[in-house]
Amino acid sequence: MALRKLVAGNWKMNGTRAALAELAPIASAAAAAPSLDVLICPPFTLVAEAAIKANGIAIGGQDCHTGIKGAHTGCVAAAMLKDVGASYVIVGHSERRCDNNETDAEIRAKAEAAIAAGLTPIVCVGETEAERDEGRAGIVVAGQLEGSVPPAGTAATLVVAYEPVWAIGTGRTPSAGDVAEMHALIRAKLIDLLGEEGQGVRILYGGSVKPDNAVELMAVADVDGALVGGASLTAALFVPIIEATAAL
Ligand code: PEP
């Protein structure tokens, strides 16, 4: 089943207010590509202003807390993101799983908090290079899905991103065949976990998506869009990814 594609940019810890100038050409490209959704996830400091300047593109956070409020210095609740105009939030990015020791259970709780606040969580999964070399990539990803996908997630309230850790920021990508194999596994697992709703949950591929490989990666079966890091920081690189995806 062909799903409406989502092209999402994760700015990570990059960008001051000047970076918001990138949004105008990205919004123009999104307007010219009405068959897909475009999302930018800037740092927390820019979410509110980005939402004002979004001009048709969606804005999201890069993380949220599991709770709704309280004594959690430095944390941001999903409802706070929603309040300033966000509609998505990334949870369980491998950099947070690694840097902040986030567990599957915590990621599921964050995803549930996001849904409760009216945000769509993008739940990230992906194996390390060692896990792939050991032939365990499928088992690892299936386990992450079991642990971190909210059981009440639906096609309308949940997105999953497959991001092999070894492909993030390295310029290396899996072959189209390997991506197809993993996305088919993820689709089967989502149906297993969510029933028919799992058919409609969008599965993004992330990891060194660039203008020159976007067509090949986005054309793979069950790839319903991209989660883009480095190449989302400038419209010069992100717009061609939007255009390539829209042309499929
Ligand atoms: C990411 O970190 O989500 C990512 C996909 O990064 P990059 O595109 O830079 O590999």
XYZ file of N, CA, C and O in Angstrom, residues 10-22 40-47 62 232-234:
100
model
N 15.908 16.708 10.755
C 16.295 16.774 12.167
C 17.544 17.639 12.261
O 18.622 17.213 11.859
N 17.356 18.851 12.787
C 18.489 19.790 12.838
C 19.437 19.489 14.004
O 20.487 20.116 14.116
N 19.035 18.592 14.879
C 19.872 18.246 16.047
C 20.286 19.530 16.794
O 19.519 20.473 16.858
N 21.494 19.587 17.334
C 21.917 20.775 18.092
C 22.611 21.755 17.146
O 23.786 22.100 17.310
N 21.862 22.154 16.123
C 22.391 23.092 15.133
C 21.359 24.185 14.885
O 20.173 23.900 14.735
N 21.848 25.404 14.807
C 20.988 26.488 14.378
C 20.660 27.485 15.466
O 20.226 27.142 16.554
N 20.908 28.755 15.110
C 20.391 29.870 15.898
C 19.285 30.500 15.056
O 18.945 29.986 13.985
N 18.744 31.618 15.485
C 17.571 32.167 14.785
C 17.855 32.438 13.304
O 16.952 32.341 12.467
N 19.108 32.718 12.976
C 19.442 32.984 11.569
C 19.128 31.780 10.680
O 18.802 31.934 9.491
N 19.196 30.603 11.266
C 18.958 29.383 10.476
C 17.520 29.301 9.980
O 17.229 28.579 9.012
N 16.626 30.043 10.627
C 15.221 29.984 10.221
C 15.003 30.563 8.822
O 13.947 30.354 8.217
N 16.005 31.255 8.298
C 15.915 31.743 6.911
C 15.806 30.571 5.934
O 15.312 30.740 4.808
N 16.249 29.397 6.345
C 16.144 28.217 5.469
C 14.694 27.784 5.264
O 14.393 27.044 4.326
N 10.179 19.940 9.728
C 11.499 20.320 10.251
C 11.443 20.251 11.777
O 10.523 20.791 12.404
N 12.440 19.586 12.355
C 12.561 19.503 13.816
C 13.808 20.282 14.234
O 14.926 19.755 14.233
N 13.634 21.565 14.570
C 14.775 22.383 14.996
C 15.050 22.154 16.479
O 14.278 21.456 17.150
N 16.116 22.734 17.016
C 16.315 22.660 18.466
C 15.143 23.318 19.198
O 14.437 24.161 18.623
N 14.954 22.952 20.466
C 13.823 23.484 21.241
C 13.727 25.001 21.167
O 12.639 25.566 21.112
N 14.907 25.663 21.180
C 14.922 27.129 21.238
C 14.260 27.775 20.024
O 13.884 28.949 20.074
N 14.166 27.027 18.930
C 13.642 27.605 17.687
C 12.249 27.124 17.331
O 11.679 27.568 16.332
N 11.690 26.201 18.117
C 10.413 25.584 17.722
C 9.314 26.635 17.586
O 8.584 26.663 16.587
N 12.615 17.437 18.992
C 13.561 16.327 18.821
C 13.513 15.346 19.979
O 14.210 14.318 19.959
N 19.477 18.266 6.022
C 18.283 19.101 6.238
C 18.641 20.492 6.747
O 17.769 21.349 6.896
N 19.927 20.716 6.994
C 20.327 21.984 7.612
C 20.275 23.158 6.638
O 20.202 24.312 7.065
N 20.379 22.852 5.353
C 20.288 23.929 4.361
C 19.237 23.568 3.325
O 19.111 22.406 2.919
